[in-house]
Amino acid sequence: MKKTALANLDAFNKETFRQDLIGWFEQEQRTLPWRQDQDPYKVWVSEIMLQQTRVDTVIPYFNRFIEQFPTIEALAEAEEDKVLKAWEGLGYYSRARNLQAAVREVHEHYGGRVPDNPKEISSLKGVGPYTAGAILSIAYGIPEPAVDGNVMRVLSRILSIWEDIAKPATRKIFEEAVRELISHENPSFFNQALMELGALICTPTSPSCLLCPVREHCHAFYEGKQSELPIKTKNKKQKDVQIAAVVLRDREGRYLIRKRPEKGLLANLWEFPNTEISLAFLHEKDQLAELIKEQYGAIIETAEMTGQIDHVFTHLTWHIHVYKGTLLSLEEERSDLKLVTEEELKEFAFPVSHQKMLKHVQEHK
């Protein structure tokens, strides 16, 4: 492996590279709330939130989350619905459920202290190699690699690595590179500096090479190949799903909402009645009414379509036809089926798509 992908490491001035990188980070690092101290719990929460999500988006969520759940114990003992509500709008909700499950394990089995060794921390739910490395290096000063897309992009350019970063096996190459390069005196700043460099300077398109503190070390810059790296194959084509959904209110103005199943996409979040549209039905309004009668034990007045909302996931896109209607009768409320007032709606966590639906219907004349 080293003779091919990491051949450029042999003649690489590692010490100067570390000094240039860390020196830049000490001067230019952004002021971020999770950098105020090295609390492993806060580092952990921030790293989970930052997966698939921009820093600017995460900051207010992180602040509210830590205010509501300031300690391992507070999150471990919180109701899941409250945790999901605090996460509402961030997406990828399995991150929140896995985080709470792992925090409960830390609370019960490790006395509330986040483990400080690779084996134990990697056994926690939702903690992969990157998150484990980030917590160990940033919070505990342990020289473990924390390799994400940012880091792979930066190092692919600096070391001229032409392996496909979309392939899971390629991560091992970059982890080996970080193990050779990482500062043992300050692994926290080293790993954070690589991430920061990828976020601010060595960006996916149009990298700011003239501002780069480690330009002198970069093979891709000298070869004029920085725009060609990293190599990354495109994802498979997304699946398009047609959905009909209805916002229903009864005669008293209460909304009918349902809790999604414990497993699968958007697990345990609340939603308005909806169904994937079957082409076997000529009229989706009839299909919607039939579904609500069968699955919800509810009779509705003919719904009115108010428009369409598209919502994109990483692997599929929902094309939602939005209806509004009146709930005439409901056999019974259940633990997963409730009638709630507009004020009570604020207590339940909804996917972004259903938040958009509610706003759309409320604004519809």
Short mmCIF file of C-alpha atoms in Angstrom, two decimals:
data_model
loop_
_atom_site.label_atom_id
_atom_site.label_comp_id
_atom_site.label_asym_id
_atom_site.label_seq_id
_atom_site.Cartn_x
_atom_site.Cartn_y
_atom_site.Cartn_z
CA MET A 1 0.00 0.00 0.00
CA LYS A 2 2.69 2.47 1.03
CA LYS A 3 4.77 2.03 -2.14
CA THR A 4 1.86 3.17 -4.26
CA ALA A 5 -0.67 5.44 -2.55
CA LEU A 6 1.66 6.81 0.13
CA ALA A 7 4.92 6.87 -1.81
CA ASN A 8 5.24 10.64 -1.36
CA LEU A 9 5.41 10.29 2.42
CA ASP A 10 8.96 8.92 2.26
CA ALA A 11 10.56 12.24 1.33
CA PHE A 12 7.95 14.37 3.09
CA ASN A 13 9.15 16.89 5.70
CA LYS A 14 6.72 15.84 8.42
CA GLU A 15 8.00 18.10 11.19
CA THR A 16 7.86 21.31 9.15
CA PHE A 17 4.42 20.33 7.86
CA ARG A 18 3.14 19.90 11.42
CA GLN A 19 4.59 23.24 12.50
CA ASP A 20 3.12 25.12 9.52
CA LEU A 21 -0.29 23.50 9.90
CA ILE A 22 -0.65 23.90 13.67
CA GLY A 23 0.84 27.41 13.63
CA TRP A 24 -1.80 28.47 11.10
CA PHE A 25 -4.59 26.89 13.16
CA GLU A 26 -3.47 28.65 16.34
CA GLN A 27 -3.79 31.99 14.55
CA GLU A 28 -6.78 31.44 12.26
CA GLN A 29 -9.12 28.93 13.91
CA ARG A 30 -12.77 29.89 14.04
CA THR A 31 -14.38 30.61 17.39
CA LEU A 32 -16.85 27.74 17.76
CA PRO A 33 -18.88 26.89 20.89
CA TRP A 34 -17.54 23.33 21.16
CA ARG A 35 -13.98 24.66 21.18
CA GLN A 36 -14.50 26.63 24.40
CA ASP A 37 -13.28 23.66 26.42
CA GLN A 38 -12.22 20.09 25.76
CA ASP A 39 -15.21 18.43 27.39
CA PRO A 40 -15.44 14.99 25.69
CA TYR A 41 -19.26 15.08 25.85
CA LYS A 42 -19.45 18.43 24.03
CA VAL A 43 -16.87 17.33 21.46
CA TRP A 44 -18.93 14.18 20.92
CA VAL A 45 -22.23 16.04 20.47
CA SER A 46 -20.63 18.52 18.05
CA GLU A 47 -19.03 15.80 15.93
CA ILE A 48 -22.31 13.90 15.62
CA MET A 49 -24.17 17.09 14.67
CA LEU A 50 -21.49 18.05 12.13
CA GLN A 51 -21.94 14.82 10.18
CA GLN A 52 -23.65 15.76 6.89
CA THR A 53 -24.36 19.28 8.24
CA ARG A 54 -22.71 22.68 7.80
CA VAL A 55 -21.01 24.40 10.75
CA ASP A 56 -23.19 27.52 10.49
CA THR A 57 -26.32 25.35 10.71
CA VAL A 58 -25.00 23.35 13.67
CA ILE A 59 -23.98 26.25 15.96
CA PRO A 60 -27.49 27.28 17.16
CA TYR A 61 -28.58 23.62 17.46
CA PHE A 62 -25.49 22.78 19.50
CA ASN A 63 -26.03 25.72 21.85
CA ARG A 64 -29.70 24.86 22.44
CA PHE A 65 -28.92 21.14 22.82
CA ILE A 66 -26.20 21.69 25.43
CA GLU A 67 -28.41 24.16 27.27
CA GLN A 68 -31.18 21.56 27.42
CA PHE A 69 -28.91 18.53 28.02
CA PRO A 70 -25.73 19.96 29.61
CA THR A 71 -24.30 16.65 30.83
CA ILE A 72 -24.07 12.96 30.01
CA GLU A 73 -26.55 12.29 32.82
CA ALA A 74 -29.06 14.84 31.54
CA LEU A 75 -29.11 13.35 28.03
CA ALA A 76 -29.13 9.77 29.32
CA GLU A 77 -32.22 10.42 31.45
CA ALA A 78 -34.11 12.56 28.92
CA GLU A 79 -37.24 11.36 27.12
CA GLU A 80 -36.49 10.41 23.52
CA ASP A 81 -39.28 12.66 22.22
CA LYS A 82 -37.59 15.67 23.84
CA VAL A 83 -34.24 14.73 22.29
CA LEU A 84 -35.81 14.37 18.84
CA LYS A 85 -37.58 17.70 19.30
CA ALA A 86 -34.24 19.36 20.13
CA TRP A 87 -32.81 17.75 16.97
CA GLU A 88 -35.80 18.76 14.82
CA GLY A 89 -34.63 20.28 11.54
CA LEU A 90 -31.08 18.88 11.65
CA GLY A 91 -32.10 15.74 9.76
CA TYR A 92 -30.52 12.27 9.86
CA TYR A 93 -32.43 11.61 13.09
CA SER A 94 -30.81 8.22 13.65
CA ARG A 95 -27.78 10.29 14.78
CA ALA A 96 -29.79 11.64 17.73
CA ARG A 97 -31.21 8.23 18.69
CA ASN A 98 -27.79 6.55 18.46
CA LEU A 99 -26.18 9.37 20.44
CA GLN A 100 -28.66 9.01 23.27
CA ALA A 101 -28.34 5.21 23.29
CA ALA A 102 -24.54 5.49 23.46
CA VAL A 103 -24.70 8.19 26.15
CA ARG A 104 -26.94 5.92 28.23
CA GLU A 105 -24.31 3.18 27.93
CA VAL A 106 -21.60 5.62 29.06
CA HIS A 107 -23.79 6.68 31.97
CA GLU A 108 -24.53 3.10 33.06
CA HIS A 109 -21.26 1.28 32.30
CA TYR A 110 -18.55 3.94 32.44
CA GLY A 111 -19.77 6.07 35.35
CA GLY A 112 -20.70 8.93 33.04
CA ARG A 113 -17.14 9.35 31.71
CA VAL A 114 -16.61 9.07 27.95
CA PRO A 115 -14.09 6.23 27.35
CA ASP A 116 -10.58 7.35 26.47
CA ASN A 117 -9.37 4.30 24.54
CA PRO A 118 -10.13 3.23 20.95
CA LYS A 119 -11.65 -0.16 21.76
CA GLU A 120 -14.23 1.04 24.30
CA ILE A 121 -15.21 4.25 22.54
CA SER A 122 -15.59 2.47 19.19
CA SER A 123 -18.00 -0.02 20.75
CA LEU A 124 -20.54 2.74 21.43
CA LYS A 125 -23.53 2.97 19.13
CA GLY A 126 -23.08 5.42 16.28
CA VAL A 127 -19.39 6.02 17.03
CA GLY A 128 -17.42 5.16 13.92
CA PRO A 129 -13.66 5.48 13.31
CA TYR A 130 -13.85 9.21 12.55
CA THR A 131 -15.91 10.16 15.61
CA ALA A 132 -13.78 7.98 17.87
CA GLY A 133 -10.59 9.56 16.55
CA ALA A 134 -12.01 13.07 16.87
CA ILE A 135 -13.03 12.59 20.52
CA LEU A 136 -9.81 10.83 21.50
CA SER A 137 -7.54 13.40 19.86
CA ILE A 138 -9.47 16.62 20.58
CA ALA A 139 -10.71 15.86 24.10
CA TYR A 140 -8.01 13.52 25.41
CA GLY A 141 -4.92 14.46 23.38
CA ILE A 142 -4.45 10.90 22.09
CA PRO A 143 -2.77 10.73 18.62
CA GLU A 144 -5.54 8.88 16.79
CA PRO A 145 -6.52 9.68 13.17
CA ALA A 146 -9.87 11.38 12.55
CA VAL A 147 -10.44 10.93 8.83
CA ASP A 148 -13.54 12.40 7.19
CA GLY A 149 -14.20 13.73 3.69
CA ASN A 150 -12.47 17.03 4.46
CA VAL A 151 -9.31 15.29 5.63
CA MET A 152 -9.25 12.89 2.68
CA ARG A 153 -9.61 15.80 0.26
CA VAL A 154 -6.76 17.75 1.90
CA LEU A 155 -4.37 14.82 2.09
CA SER A 156 -5.20 13.52 -1.39
CA ARG A 157 -3.93 16.87 -2.70
CA ILE A 158 -0.97 17.28 -0.36
CA LEU A 159 0.31 13.73 -0.88
CA SER A 160 -1.05 13.28 -4.43
CA ILE A 161 -3.17 10.23 -3.56
CA TRP A 162 -5.24 9.06 -6.55
CA GLU A 163 -7.34 6.44 -4.80
CA ASP A 164 -11.16 6.72 -4.98
CA ILE A 165 -12.28 8.27 -1.67
CA ALA A 166 -15.83 7.00 -2.24
CA LYS A 167 -14.59 3.45 -1.59
CA PRO A 168 -14.65 2.45 2.10
CA ALA A 169 -11.28 0.67 1.84
CA THR A 170 -9.57 3.92 0.83
CA ARG A 171 -10.08 5.37 4.32
CA LYS A 172 -7.39 2.97 5.61
CA ILE A 173 -4.82 4.62 3.33
CA PHE A 174 -5.60 8.05 4.76
CA GLU A 175 -5.66 6.75 8.33
CA GLU A 176 -2.17 5.34 7.79
CA ALA A 177 -1.05 8.70 6.41
CA VAL A 178 -2.40 10.56 9.45
CA ARG A 179 -0.72 8.11 11.83
CA GLU A 180 2.62 8.99 10.22
CA LEU A 181 1.96 12.74 10.09
CA ILE A 182 0.09 13.47 13.31
CA SER A 183 1.69 15.56 16.04
CA HIS A 184 2.14 13.54 19.22
CA GLU A 185 2.66 16.76 21.18
CA ASN A 186 -0.61 18.34 20.01
CA PRO A 187 -2.84 15.80 18.22
CA SER A 188 -5.91 17.88 19.10
CA PHE A 189 -4.80 20.92 17.10
CA PHE A 190 -3.31 18.77 14.32
CA ASN A 191 -6.58 16.97 13.57
CA GLN A 192 -8.69 20.10 13.99
CA ALA A 193 -6.30 22.00 11.71
CA LEU A 194 -6.68 19.43 8.93
CA MET A 195 -10.48 19.69 9.24
CA GLU A 196 -10.32 23.51 9.34
CA LEU A 197 -8.04 23.62 6.32
CA GLY A 198 -10.53 21.53 4.35
CA ALA A 199 -13.44 23.70 5.45
CA LEU A 200 -11.87 27.12 4.82
CA ILE A 201 -8.99 26.83 2.32
CA CYS A 202 -8.72 23.42 0.62
CA THR A 203 -12.37 23.42 -0.46
CA PRO A 204 -13.99 20.94 -2.89
CA THR A 205 -13.99 23.45 -5.77
CA SER A 206 -11.69 26.43 -6.33
CA PRO A 207 -9.29 25.78 -3.42
CA SER A 208 -7.54 28.94 -2.17
CA CYS A 209 -4.02 27.62 -2.73
CA LEU A 210 -2.35 31.03 -2.45
CA LEU A 211 -3.72 31.35 1.09
CA CYS A 212 -2.78 27.81 2.11
CA PRO A 213 -0.33 27.55 5.03
CA VAL A 214 1.01 24.19 3.78
CA ARG A 215 1.17 25.01 0.06
CA GLU A 216 4.95 24.43 0.12
CA HIS A 217 4.27 20.79 1.03
CA CYS A 218 1.49 20.16 -1.53
CA HIS A 219 2.28 17.85 -4.46
CA ALA A 220 -0.99 18.61 -6.25
CA PHE A 221 -0.28 22.37 -6.17
CA TYR A 222 3.17 21.93 -7.68
CA GLU A 223 1.79 19.60 -10.34
CA GLY A 224 -1.22 21.86 -11.03
CA LYS A 225 -3.55 18.95 -10.25
CA GLN A 226 -5.43 20.35 -7.23
CA SER A 227 -8.70 20.66 -9.16
CA GLU A 228 -8.48 16.99 -10.25
CA LEU A 229 -8.22 15.63 -6.70
CA PRO A 230 -9.70 13.91 -4.82
CA ILE A 231 -10.95 11.09 -7.02
CA LYS A 232 -14.54 10.39 -6.05
CA THR A 233 -17.03 8.28 -7.99
CA LYS A 234 -20.57 9.63 -8.14
CA ASN A 235 -23.36 8.19 -6.05
CA LYS A 236 -26.04 6.03 -7.60
CA LYS A 237 -29.04 7.82 -9.03
CA GLN A 238 -31.59 8.86 -6.45
CA LYS A 239 -34.96 7.18 -6.25
CA ASP A 240 -38.05 9.35 -6.81
CA VAL A 241 -41.06 8.59 -4.60
CA GLN A 242 -44.53 10.07 -5.13
CA ILE A 243 -46.42 10.71 -1.90
CA ALA A 244 -49.85 12.07 -1.04
CA ALA A 245 -50.17 13.64 2.42
CA VAL A 246 -52.98 15.45 4.18
CA VAL A 247 -53.12 17.90 7.06
CA LEU A 248 -56.37 17.09 8.86
CA ARG A 249 -58.20 19.11 11.52
CA ASP A 250 -61.34 18.07 13.36
CA ARG A 251 -64.34 20.31 14.16
CA GLU A 252 -62.50 21.61 17.24
CA GLY A 253 -59.45 22.60 15.20
CA ARG A 254 -57.21 19.81 16.47
CA TYR A 255 -54.66 18.20 14.15
CA LEU A 256 -54.41 14.45 13.52
CA ILE A 257 -50.80 13.27 13.81
CA ARG A 258 -49.13 9.87 13.79
CA LYS A 259 -45.85 8.59 15.18
CA ARG A 260 -43.64 6.80 12.65
CA PRO A 261 -42.41 3.25 13.44
CA GLU A 262 -39.39 2.62 15.70
CA LYS A 263 -37.30 1.34 12.77
CA GLY A 264 -36.51 2.79 9.39
CA LEU A 265 -36.42 6.25 7.87
CA LEU A 266 -37.29 9.09 10.29
CA ALA A 267 -38.02 6.57 13.04
CA ASN A 268 -40.15 7.77 15.98
CA LEU A 269 -40.81 11.21 14.49
CA TRP A 270 -44.37 12.49 14.16
CA GLU A 271 -46.06 13.16 10.85
CA PHE A 272 -49.32 13.97 9.11
CA PRO A 273 -51.20 11.10 7.38
CA ASN A 274 -49.56 10.14 4.10
CA THR A 275 -49.06 7.30 1.67
CA GLU A 276 -46.89 6.43 -1.28
CA ILE A 277 -49.04 6.85 -4.37
CA SER A 278 -49.90 3.66 -6.21
CA LEU A 279 -50.34 3.98 -9.96
CA ALA A 280 -53.10 1.38 -9.70
CA PHE A 281 -55.35 4.10 -8.28
CA LEU A 282 -56.67 6.70 -10.69
CA HIS A 283 -57.52 9.19 -7.95
CA GLU A 284 -54.91 9.68 -5.23
CA LYS A 285 -57.47 11.52 -3.07
CA ASP A 286 -59.49 8.31 -2.93
CA GLN A 287 -56.38 6.31 -2.12
CA LEU A 288 -55.54 8.73 0.70
CA ALA A 289 -59.05 8.57 2.16
CA GLU A 290 -59.04 4.75 1.96
CA LEU A 291 -55.67 4.51 3.71
CA ILE A 292 -56.78 6.83 6.51
CA LYS A 293 -59.97 4.81 7.01
CA GLU A 294 -58.11 1.46 7.12
CA GLN A 295 -54.98 2.40 9.09
CA TYR A 296 -56.25 5.23 11.26
CA GLY A 297 -59.90 4.31 11.77
CA ALA A 298 -60.80 7.80 10.60
CA ILE A 299 -63.37 9.25 8.24
CA ILE A 300 -62.42 12.44 6.42
CA GLU A 301 -64.18 15.01 4.31
CA THR A 302 -62.96 15.26 0.73
CA ALA A 303 -59.50 16.80 0.88
CA GLU A 304 -58.35 19.77 -1.19
CA MET A 305 -54.92 19.71 -2.80
CA THR A 306 -52.93 22.83 -1.91
CA GLY A 307 -49.68 22.20 -3.80
CA GLN A 308 -46.51 20.09 -3.97
CA ILE A 309 -43.39 19.95 -1.78
CA ASP A 310 -40.18 18.20 -2.81
CA HIS A 311 -37.85 16.91 -0.11
CA VAL A 312 -34.42 15.48 -0.93
CA PHE A 313 -32.69 12.76 1.12
CA THR A 314 -29.24 11.38 0.27
CA HIS A 315 -30.72 8.33 -1.46
CA LEU A 316 -34.22 9.40 -2.51
CA THR A 317 -36.49 12.36 -3.19
CA TRP A 318 -40.03 12.68 -1.93
CA HIS A 319 -42.46 14.47 -4.24
CA ILE A 320 -45.32 15.23 -1.86
CA HIS A 321 -48.80 16.27 -3.03
CA VAL A 322 -50.12 18.23 -0.06
CA TYR A 323 -53.82 18.19 0.84
CA LYS A 324 -55.84 19.73 3.62
CA GLY A 325 -59.12 18.36 4.88
CA THR A 326 -61.52 17.87 7.76
CA LEU A 327 -61.53 14.91 10.12
CA LEU A 328 -65.16 13.82 10.62
CA SER A 329 -64.62 10.94 13.01
CA LEU A 330 -61.87 8.91 14.69
CA GLU A 331 -62.46 5.47 16.24
CA GLU A 332 -59.90 6.02 19.01
CA GLU A 333 -56.67 7.77 19.90
CA ARG A 334 -53.66 5.48 20.32
CA SER A 335 -50.09 5.90 21.55
CA ASP A 336 -49.03 6.45 17.93
CA LEU A 337 -52.11 8.45 16.88
CA LYS A 338 -53.12 11.71 18.51
CA LEU A 339 -55.37 14.72 18.14
CA VAL A 340 -53.49 17.83 19.25
CA THR A 341 -54.06 21.57 19.32
CA GLU A 342 -51.93 23.99 17.35
CA GLU A 343 -50.10 24.91 20.57
CA GLU A 344 -49.51 21.23 21.46
CA LEU A 345 -48.03 20.61 17.99
CA LYS A 346 -44.92 22.51 19.13
CA GLU A 347 -44.08 19.72 21.59
CA PHE A 348 -43.70 17.05 18.90
CA ALA A 349 -40.73 16.50 16.60
CA PHE A 350 -41.63 16.49 12.90
CA PRO A 351 -39.45 15.86 9.83
CA VAL A 352 -38.62 19.00 7.88
CA SER A 353 -40.89 17.88 5.04
CA HIS A 354 -43.91 17.79 7.38
CA GLN A 355 -42.97 21.12 8.96
CA LYS A 356 -43.03 22.54 5.42
CA MET A 357 -46.42 20.91 4.80
CA LEU A 358 -47.96 22.49 7.88
CA LYS A 359 -46.64 25.93 6.98
CA HIS A 360 -47.81 25.48 3.39
CA VAL A 361 -51.35 24.55 4.45
CA GLN A 362 -51.55 27.32 7.05
CA GLU A 363 -50.56 29.89 4.43
CA HIS A 364 -52.91 28.48 1.79
CA LYS A 365 -56.03 30.54 1.26
#
